[in-house]
Coordinates of N, CA, C and O in Angstrom, one line a residue:
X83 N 52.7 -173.8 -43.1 CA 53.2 -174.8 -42.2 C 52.8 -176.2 -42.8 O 51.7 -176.3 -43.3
X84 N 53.6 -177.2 -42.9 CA 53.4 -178.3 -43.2 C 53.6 -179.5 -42.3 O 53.8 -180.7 -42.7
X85 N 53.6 -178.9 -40.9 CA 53.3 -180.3 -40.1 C 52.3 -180.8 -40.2 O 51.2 -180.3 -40.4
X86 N 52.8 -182.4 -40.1 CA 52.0 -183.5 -40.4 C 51.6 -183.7 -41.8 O 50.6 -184.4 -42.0
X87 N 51.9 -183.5 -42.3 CA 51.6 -183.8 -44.3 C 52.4 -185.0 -44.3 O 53.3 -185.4 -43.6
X88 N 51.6 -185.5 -45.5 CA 51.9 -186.6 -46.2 C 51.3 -186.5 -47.4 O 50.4 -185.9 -47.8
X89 N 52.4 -187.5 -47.9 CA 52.1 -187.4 -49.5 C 51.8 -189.1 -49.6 O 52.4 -190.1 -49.1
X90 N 50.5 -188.9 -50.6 CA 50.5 -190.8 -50.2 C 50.0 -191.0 -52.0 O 50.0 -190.0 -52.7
X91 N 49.7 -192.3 -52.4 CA 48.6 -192.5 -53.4 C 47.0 -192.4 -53.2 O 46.4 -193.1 -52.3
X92 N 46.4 -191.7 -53.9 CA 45.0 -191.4 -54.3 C 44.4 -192.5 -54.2 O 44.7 -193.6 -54.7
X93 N 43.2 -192.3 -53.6 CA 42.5 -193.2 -53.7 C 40.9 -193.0 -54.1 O 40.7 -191.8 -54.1
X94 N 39.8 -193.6 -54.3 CA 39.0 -193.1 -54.4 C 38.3 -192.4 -53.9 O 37.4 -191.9 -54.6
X95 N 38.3 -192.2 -52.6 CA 37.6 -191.2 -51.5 C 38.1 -189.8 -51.9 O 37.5 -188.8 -51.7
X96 N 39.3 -189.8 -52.6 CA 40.2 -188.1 -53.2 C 39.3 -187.5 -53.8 O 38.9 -186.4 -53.5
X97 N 38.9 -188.2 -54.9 CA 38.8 -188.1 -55.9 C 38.0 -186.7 -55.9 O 38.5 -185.8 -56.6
X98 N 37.2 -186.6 -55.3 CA 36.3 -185.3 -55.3 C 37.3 -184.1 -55.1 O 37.5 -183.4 -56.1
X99 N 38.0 -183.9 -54.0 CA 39.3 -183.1 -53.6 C 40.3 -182.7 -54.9 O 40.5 -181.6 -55.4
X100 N 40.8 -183.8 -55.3 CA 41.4 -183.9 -56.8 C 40.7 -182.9 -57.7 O 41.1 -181.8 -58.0
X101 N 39.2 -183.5 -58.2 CA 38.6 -182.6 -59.0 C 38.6 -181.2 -58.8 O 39.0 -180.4 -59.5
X102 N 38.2 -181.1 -58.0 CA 38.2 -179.1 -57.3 C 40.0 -178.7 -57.3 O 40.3 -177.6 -57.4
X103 N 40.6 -179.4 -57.2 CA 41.9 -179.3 -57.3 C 42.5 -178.8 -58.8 O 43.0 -177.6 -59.0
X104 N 42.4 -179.7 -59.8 CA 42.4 -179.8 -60.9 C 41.3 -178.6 -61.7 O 41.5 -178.1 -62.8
X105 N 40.1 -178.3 -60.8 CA 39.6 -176.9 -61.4 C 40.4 -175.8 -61.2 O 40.7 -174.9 -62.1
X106 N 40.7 -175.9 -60.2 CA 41.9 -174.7 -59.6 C 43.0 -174.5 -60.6 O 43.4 -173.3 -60.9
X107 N 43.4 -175.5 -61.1 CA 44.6 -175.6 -61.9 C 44.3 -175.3 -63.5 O 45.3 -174.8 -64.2
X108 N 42.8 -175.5 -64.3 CA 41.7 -175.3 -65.2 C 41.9 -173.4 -65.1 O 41.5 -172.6 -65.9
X109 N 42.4 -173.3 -64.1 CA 41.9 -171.5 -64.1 C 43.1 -170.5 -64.6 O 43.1 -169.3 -64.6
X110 N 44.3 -171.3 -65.0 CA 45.8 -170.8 -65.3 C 46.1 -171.4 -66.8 O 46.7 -170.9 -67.8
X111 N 45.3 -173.0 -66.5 CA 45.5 -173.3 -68.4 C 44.6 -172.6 -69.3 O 43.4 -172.8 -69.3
X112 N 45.2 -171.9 -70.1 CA 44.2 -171.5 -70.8 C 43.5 -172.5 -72.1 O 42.6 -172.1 -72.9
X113 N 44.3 -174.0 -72.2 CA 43.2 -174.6 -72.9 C 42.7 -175.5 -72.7 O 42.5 -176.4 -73.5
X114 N 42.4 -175.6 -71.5 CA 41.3 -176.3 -71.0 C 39.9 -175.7 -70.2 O 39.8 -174.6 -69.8
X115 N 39.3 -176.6 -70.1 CA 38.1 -175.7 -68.9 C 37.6 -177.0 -68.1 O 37.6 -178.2 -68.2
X116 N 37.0 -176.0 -67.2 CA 36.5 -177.0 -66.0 C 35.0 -177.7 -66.5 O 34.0 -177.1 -66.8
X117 N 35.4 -179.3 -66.5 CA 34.4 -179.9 -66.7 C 34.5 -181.3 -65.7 O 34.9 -182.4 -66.0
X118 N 33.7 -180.8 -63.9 CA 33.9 -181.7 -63.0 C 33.7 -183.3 -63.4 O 34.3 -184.2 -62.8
X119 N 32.7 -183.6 -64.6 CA 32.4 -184.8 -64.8 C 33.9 -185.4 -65.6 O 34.4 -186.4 -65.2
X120 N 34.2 -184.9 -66.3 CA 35.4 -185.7 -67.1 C 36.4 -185.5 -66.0 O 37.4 -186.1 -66.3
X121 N 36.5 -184.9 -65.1 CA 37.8 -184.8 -64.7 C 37.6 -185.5 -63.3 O 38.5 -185.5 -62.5
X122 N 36.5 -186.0 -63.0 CA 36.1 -187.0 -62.2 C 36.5 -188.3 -63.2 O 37.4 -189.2 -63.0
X123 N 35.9 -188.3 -64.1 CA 36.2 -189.7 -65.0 C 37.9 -190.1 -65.3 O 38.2 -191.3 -65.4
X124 N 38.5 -189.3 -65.5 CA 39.9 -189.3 -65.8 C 40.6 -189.7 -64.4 O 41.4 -190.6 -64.5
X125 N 40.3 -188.9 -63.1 CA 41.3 -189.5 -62.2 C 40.3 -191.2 -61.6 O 40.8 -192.0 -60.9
X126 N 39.1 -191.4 -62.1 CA 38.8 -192.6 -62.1 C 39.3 -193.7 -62.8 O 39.5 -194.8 -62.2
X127 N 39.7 -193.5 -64.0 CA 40.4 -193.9 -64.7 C 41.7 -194.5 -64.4 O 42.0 -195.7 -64.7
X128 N 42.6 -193.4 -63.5 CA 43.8 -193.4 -62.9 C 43.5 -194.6 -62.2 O 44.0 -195.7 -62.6
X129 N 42.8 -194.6 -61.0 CA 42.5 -195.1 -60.2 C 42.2 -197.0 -61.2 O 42.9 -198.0 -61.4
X130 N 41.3 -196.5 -61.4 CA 40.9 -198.5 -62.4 C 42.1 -199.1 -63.1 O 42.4 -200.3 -63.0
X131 N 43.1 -198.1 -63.9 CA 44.3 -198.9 -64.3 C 45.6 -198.2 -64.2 O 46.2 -197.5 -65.1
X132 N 45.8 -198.6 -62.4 CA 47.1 -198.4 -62.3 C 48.9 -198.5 -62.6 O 49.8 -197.8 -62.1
X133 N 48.6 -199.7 -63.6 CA 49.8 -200.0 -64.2 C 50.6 -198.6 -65.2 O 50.1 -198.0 -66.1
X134 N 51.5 -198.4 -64.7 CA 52.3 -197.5 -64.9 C 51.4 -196.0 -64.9 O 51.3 -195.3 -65.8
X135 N 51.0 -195.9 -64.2 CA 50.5 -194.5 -63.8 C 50.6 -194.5 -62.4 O 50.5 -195.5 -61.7
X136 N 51.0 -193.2 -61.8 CA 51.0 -192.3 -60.2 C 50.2 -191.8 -60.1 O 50.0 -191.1 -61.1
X137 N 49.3 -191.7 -59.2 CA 48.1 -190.4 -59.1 C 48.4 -190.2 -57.4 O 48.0 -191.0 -56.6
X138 N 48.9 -189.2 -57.0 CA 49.8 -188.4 -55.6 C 49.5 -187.7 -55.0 O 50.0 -186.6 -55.2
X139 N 48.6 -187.9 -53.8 CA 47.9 -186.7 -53.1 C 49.1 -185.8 -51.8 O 50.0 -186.4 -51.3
X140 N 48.7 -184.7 -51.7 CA 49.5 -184.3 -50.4 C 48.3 -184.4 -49.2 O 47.2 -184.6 -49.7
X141 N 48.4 -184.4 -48.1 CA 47.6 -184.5 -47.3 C 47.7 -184.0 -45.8 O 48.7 -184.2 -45.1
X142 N 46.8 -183.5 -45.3 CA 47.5 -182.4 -44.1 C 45.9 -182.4 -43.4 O 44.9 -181.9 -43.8
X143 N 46.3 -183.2 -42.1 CA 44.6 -182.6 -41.1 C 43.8 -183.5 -41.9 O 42.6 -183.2 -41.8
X144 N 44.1 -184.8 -43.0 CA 42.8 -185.5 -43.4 C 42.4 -184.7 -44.5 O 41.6 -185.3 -45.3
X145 N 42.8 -183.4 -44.8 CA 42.2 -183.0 -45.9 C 43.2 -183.0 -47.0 O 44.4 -182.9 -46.8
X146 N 42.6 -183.3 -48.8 CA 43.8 -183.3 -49.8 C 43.7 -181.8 -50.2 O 42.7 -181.1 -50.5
X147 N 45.3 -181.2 -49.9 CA 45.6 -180.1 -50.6 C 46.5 -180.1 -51.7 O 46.9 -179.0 -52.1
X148 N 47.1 -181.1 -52.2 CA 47.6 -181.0 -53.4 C 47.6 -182.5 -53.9 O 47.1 -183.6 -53.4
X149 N 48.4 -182.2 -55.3 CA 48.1 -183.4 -56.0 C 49.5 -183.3 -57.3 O 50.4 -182.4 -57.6
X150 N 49.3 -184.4 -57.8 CA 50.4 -184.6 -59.4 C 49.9 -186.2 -59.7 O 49.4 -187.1 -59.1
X151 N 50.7 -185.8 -61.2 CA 50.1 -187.5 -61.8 C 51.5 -187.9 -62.6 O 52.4 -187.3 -62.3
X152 N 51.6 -188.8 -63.4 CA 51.9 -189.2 -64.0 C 52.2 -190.7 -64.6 O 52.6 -191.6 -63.9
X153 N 52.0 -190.7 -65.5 CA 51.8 -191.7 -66.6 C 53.2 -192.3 -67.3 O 54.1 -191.5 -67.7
X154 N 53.4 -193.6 -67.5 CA 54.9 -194.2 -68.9 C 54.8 -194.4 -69.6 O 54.1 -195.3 -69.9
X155 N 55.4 -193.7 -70.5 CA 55.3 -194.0 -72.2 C 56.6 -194.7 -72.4 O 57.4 -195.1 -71.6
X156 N 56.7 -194.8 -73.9 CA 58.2 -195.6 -74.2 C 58.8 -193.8 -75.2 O 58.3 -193.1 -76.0
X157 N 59.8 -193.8 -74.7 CA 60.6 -192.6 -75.4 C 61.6 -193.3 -76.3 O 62.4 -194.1 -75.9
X158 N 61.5 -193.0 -77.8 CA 62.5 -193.4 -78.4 C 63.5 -192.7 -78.8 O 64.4 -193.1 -79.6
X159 N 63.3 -191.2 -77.9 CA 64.9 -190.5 -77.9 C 65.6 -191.2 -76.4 O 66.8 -191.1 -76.1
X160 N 64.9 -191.8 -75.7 CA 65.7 -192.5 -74.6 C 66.1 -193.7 -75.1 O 67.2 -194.1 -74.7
X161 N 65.5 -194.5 -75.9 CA 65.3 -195.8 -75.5 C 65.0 -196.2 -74.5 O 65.9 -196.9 -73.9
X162 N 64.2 -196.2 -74.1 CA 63.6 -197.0 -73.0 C 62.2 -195.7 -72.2 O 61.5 -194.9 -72.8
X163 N 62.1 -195.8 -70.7 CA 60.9 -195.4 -70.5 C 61.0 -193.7 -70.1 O 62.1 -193.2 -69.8
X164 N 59.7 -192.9 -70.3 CA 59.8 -191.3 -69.6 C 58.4 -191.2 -68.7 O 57.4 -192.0 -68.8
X165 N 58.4 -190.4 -68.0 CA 56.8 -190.2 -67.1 C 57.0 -188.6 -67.5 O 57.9 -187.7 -67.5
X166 N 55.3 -188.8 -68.1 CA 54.9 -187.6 -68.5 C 53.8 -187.1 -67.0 O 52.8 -187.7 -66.6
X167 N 54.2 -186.2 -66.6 CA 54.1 -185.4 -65.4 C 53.0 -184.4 -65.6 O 53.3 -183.4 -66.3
X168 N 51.7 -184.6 -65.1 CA 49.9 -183.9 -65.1 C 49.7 -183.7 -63.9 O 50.1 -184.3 -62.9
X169 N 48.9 -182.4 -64.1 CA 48.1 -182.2 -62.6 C 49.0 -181.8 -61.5 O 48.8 -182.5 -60.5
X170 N 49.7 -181.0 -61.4 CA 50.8 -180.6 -60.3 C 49.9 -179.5 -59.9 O 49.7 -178.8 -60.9
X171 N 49.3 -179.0 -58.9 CA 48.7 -178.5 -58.0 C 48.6 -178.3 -56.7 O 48.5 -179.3 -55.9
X172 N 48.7 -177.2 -56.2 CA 48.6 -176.9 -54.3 C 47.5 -175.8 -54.6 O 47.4 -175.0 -55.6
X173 N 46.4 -176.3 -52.9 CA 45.1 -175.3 -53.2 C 45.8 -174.4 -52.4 O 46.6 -174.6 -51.5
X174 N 45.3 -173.1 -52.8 CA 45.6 -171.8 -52.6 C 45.7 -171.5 -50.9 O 44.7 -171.8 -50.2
X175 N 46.5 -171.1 -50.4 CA 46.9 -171.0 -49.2 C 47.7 -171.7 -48.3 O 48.2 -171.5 -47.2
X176 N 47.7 -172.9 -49.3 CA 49.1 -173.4 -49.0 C 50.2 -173.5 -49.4 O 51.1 -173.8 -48.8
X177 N 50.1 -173.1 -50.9 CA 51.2 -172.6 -52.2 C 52.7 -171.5 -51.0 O 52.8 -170.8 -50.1
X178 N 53.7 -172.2 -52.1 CA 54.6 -171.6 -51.5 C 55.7 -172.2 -49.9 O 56.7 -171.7 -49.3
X179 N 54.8 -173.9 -49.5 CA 55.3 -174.0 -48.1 C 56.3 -175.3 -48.7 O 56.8 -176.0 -47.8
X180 N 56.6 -175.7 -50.1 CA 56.9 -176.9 -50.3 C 56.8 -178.1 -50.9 O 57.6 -179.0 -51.3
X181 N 55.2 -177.8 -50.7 CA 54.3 -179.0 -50.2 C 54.5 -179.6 -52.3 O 54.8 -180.8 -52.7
X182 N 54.4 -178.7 -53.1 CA 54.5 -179.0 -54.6 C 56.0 -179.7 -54.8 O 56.0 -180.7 -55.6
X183 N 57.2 -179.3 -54.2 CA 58.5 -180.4 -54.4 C 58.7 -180.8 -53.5 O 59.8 -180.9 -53.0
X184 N 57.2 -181.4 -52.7 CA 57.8 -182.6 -52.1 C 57.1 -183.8 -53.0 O 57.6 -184.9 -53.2
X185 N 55.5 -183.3 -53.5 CA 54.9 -183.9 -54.6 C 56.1 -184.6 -55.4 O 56.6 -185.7 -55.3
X186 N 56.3 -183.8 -56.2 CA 57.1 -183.9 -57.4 C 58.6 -184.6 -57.3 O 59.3 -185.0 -58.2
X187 N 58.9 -184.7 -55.8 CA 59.9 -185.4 -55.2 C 59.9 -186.9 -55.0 O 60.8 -187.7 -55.0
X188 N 58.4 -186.9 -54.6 CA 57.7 -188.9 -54.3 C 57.5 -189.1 -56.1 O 57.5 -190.3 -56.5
X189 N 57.4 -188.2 -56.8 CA 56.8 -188.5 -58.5 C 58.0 -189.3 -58.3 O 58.0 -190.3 -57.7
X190 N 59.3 -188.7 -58.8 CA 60.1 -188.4 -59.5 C 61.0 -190.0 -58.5 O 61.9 -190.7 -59.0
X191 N 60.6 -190.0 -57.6 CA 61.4 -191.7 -57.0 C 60.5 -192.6 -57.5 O 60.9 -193.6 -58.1
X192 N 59.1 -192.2 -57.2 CA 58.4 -194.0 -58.4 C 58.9 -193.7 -59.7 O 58.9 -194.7 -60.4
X193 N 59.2 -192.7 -60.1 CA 59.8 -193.2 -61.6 C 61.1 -193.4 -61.8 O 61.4 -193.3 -62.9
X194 N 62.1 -193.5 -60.9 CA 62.9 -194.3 -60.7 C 63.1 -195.6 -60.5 O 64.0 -196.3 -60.8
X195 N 61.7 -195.7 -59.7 CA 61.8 -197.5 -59.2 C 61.0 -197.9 -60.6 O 60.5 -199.1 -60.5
X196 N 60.7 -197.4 -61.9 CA 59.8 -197.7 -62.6 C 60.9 -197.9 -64.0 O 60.7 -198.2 -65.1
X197 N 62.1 -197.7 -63.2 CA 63.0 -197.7 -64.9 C 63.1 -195.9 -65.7 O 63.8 -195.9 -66.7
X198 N 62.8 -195.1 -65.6 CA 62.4 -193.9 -66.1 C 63.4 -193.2 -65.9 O 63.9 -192.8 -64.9
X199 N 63.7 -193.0 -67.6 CA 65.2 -191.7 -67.4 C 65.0 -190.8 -67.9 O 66.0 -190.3 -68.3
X200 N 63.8 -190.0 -68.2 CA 63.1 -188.6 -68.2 C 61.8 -188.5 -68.2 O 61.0 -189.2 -68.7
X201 N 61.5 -187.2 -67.2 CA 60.3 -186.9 -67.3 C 60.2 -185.8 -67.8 O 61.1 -184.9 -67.8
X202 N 58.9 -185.9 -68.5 CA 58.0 -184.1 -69.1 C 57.0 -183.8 -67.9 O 56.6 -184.3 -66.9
X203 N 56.9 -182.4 -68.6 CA 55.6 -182.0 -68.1 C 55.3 -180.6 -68.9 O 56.2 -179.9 -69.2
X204 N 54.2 -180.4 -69.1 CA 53.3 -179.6 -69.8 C 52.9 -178.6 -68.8 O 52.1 -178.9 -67.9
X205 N 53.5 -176.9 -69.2 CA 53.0 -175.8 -68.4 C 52.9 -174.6 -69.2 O 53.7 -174.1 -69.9
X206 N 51.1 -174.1 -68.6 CA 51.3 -173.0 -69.5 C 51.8 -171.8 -69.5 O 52.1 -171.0 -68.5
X207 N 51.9 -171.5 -70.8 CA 53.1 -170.6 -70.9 C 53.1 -169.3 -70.6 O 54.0 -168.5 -70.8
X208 N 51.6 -168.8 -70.0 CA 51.4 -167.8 -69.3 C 51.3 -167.9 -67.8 O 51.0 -167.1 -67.0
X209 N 51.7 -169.0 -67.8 CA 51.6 -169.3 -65.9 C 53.2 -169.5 -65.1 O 53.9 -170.4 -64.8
X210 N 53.2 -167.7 -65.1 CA 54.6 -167.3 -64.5 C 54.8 -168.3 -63.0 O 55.5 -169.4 -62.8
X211 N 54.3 -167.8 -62.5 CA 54.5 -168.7 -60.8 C 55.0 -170.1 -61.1 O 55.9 -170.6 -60.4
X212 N 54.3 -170.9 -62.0 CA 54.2 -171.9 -62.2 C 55.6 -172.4 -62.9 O 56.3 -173.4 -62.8
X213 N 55.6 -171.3 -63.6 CA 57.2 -172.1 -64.3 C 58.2 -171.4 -63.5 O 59.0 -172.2 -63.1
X214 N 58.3 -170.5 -63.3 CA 59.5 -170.0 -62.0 C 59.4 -171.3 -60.9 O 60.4 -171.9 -60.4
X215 N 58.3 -171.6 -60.7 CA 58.6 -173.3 -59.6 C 59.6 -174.5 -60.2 O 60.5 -175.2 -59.9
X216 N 58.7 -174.2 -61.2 CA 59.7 -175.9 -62.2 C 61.2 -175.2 -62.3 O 62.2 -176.0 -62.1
X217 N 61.4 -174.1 -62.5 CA 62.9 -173.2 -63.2 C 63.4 -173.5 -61.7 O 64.6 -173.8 -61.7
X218 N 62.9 -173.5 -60.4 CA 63.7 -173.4 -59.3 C 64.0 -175.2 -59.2 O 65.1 -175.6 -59.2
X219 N 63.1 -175.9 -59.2 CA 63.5 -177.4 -58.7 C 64.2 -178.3 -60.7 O 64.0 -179.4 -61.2
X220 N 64.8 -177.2 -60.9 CA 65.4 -177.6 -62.4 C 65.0 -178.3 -63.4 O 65.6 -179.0 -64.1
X221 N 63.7 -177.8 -63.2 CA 63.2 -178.5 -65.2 C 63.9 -177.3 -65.9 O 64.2 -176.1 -65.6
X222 N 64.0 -177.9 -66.7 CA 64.5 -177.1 -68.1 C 63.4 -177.1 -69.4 O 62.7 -178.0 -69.9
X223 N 63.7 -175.8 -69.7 CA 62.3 -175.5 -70.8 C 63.1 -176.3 -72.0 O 64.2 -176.7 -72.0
X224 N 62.1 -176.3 -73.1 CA 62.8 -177.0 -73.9 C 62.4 -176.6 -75.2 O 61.8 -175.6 -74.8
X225 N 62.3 -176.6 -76.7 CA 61.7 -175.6 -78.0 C 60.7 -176.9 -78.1 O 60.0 -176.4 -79.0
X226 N 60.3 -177.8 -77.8 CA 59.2 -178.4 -78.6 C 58.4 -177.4 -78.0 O 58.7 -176.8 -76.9
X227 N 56.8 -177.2 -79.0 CA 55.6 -177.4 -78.3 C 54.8 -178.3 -78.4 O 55.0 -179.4 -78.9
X228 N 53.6 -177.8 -77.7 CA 52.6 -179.1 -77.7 C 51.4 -178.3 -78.5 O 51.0 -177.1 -78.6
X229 N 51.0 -179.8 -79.3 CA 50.1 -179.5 -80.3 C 49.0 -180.7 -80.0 O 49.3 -181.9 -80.0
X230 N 47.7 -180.3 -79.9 CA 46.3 -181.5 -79.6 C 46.1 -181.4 -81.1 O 46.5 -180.8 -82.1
X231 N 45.0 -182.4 -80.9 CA 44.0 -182.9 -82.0 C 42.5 -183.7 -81.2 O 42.4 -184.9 -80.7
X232 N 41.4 -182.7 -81.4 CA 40.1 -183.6 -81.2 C 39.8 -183.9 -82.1 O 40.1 -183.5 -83.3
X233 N 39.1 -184.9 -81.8 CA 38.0 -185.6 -82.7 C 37.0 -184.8 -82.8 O 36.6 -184.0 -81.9
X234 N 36.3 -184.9 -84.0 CA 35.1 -184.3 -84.2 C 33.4 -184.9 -83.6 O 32.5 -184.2 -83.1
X235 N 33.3 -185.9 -83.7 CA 32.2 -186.6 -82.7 C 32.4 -186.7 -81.7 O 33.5 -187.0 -81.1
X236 N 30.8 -186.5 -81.1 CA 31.5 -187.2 -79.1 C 32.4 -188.2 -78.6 O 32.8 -188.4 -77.4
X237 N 32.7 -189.1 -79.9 CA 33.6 -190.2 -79.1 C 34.7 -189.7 -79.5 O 35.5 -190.6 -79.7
X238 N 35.3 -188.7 -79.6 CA 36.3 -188.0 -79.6 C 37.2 -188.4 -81.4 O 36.6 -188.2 -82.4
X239 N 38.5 -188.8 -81.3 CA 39.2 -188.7 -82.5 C 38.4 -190.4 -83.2 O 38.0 -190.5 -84.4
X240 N 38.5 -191.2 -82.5 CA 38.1 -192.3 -83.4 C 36.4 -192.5 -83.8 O 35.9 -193.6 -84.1
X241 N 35.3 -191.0 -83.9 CA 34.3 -190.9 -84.2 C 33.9 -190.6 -85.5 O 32.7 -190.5 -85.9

């Protein structure tokens, strides 16, 4: 049931909600892991410089049960701008009511009002549920993959 939900912008009081959210979501990627401190620091981050970045809570009863992010890069197969789409999440027991395309619904109009004529988003490729969702609200898979690079010191690539 999703009376009374709202989907609003994050704010710092989330943040904690977000994190345990985002662990939730840590438990299907398989290359990542749950590390509450950085993933506190990251949607802080969000939060301190919001110029072209969304950070999108769902919200039901005062409590956050979902979330999505996304960020503007410049695409030079568009010309012009794309929002790369993170963190799409509903905590468990409410999966299944919506509540994820209606997220992905408020994304997907700020990056309209942002200039943006494509978005990405990165899902793993063992997380059936998850891409049968994107396959139903019509993302389309596509042959690139995605390839990282860490840095070898703690300050990551430029150490």
């Amino acid at each position: 049931m999703t009376t009374g939900l709202v989907i609003r912008l994050a704010q710092p009081a989330d943040i904690e909600a977000m994190a345990e959210l985002i662990s939730l979501l840590f438990t299907v990627e398989e290359d990542f892991s749950v590390d509450m401190d950085k993933q506190r620091s990251g949607l802080e981050m969000f939060l301190k410089y919001p110029t072209g970045r969304c950070l999108l809570v769902a919200e039901q009863g005062q409590k956050v049960i979902g979330m999505c992010s996304a960020q503007i890069l410049i695409s030079t197969a568009e010309g012009g701008w794309k929002a790369l789409v993170e963190d799409v999440v509903v905590a468990e027991g409410f999966r299944g009511l919506g509540i994820g395309k209606k997220l992905l619904g408020a994304l997907e109009e700020w990056a309209k009002l942002q200039g943006v004529t494509r978005m990405d988003l990165l899902a793993d490729r063992n997380n059936a549920e998850g891409l049968e969702f994107y396959d139903r609200l019509q993302w389309r898979k596509t042959n690139l993959i995605a390839l990282q690079k860490y840095g070898k010191g703690a300050g990551g690539i430029a150490s």
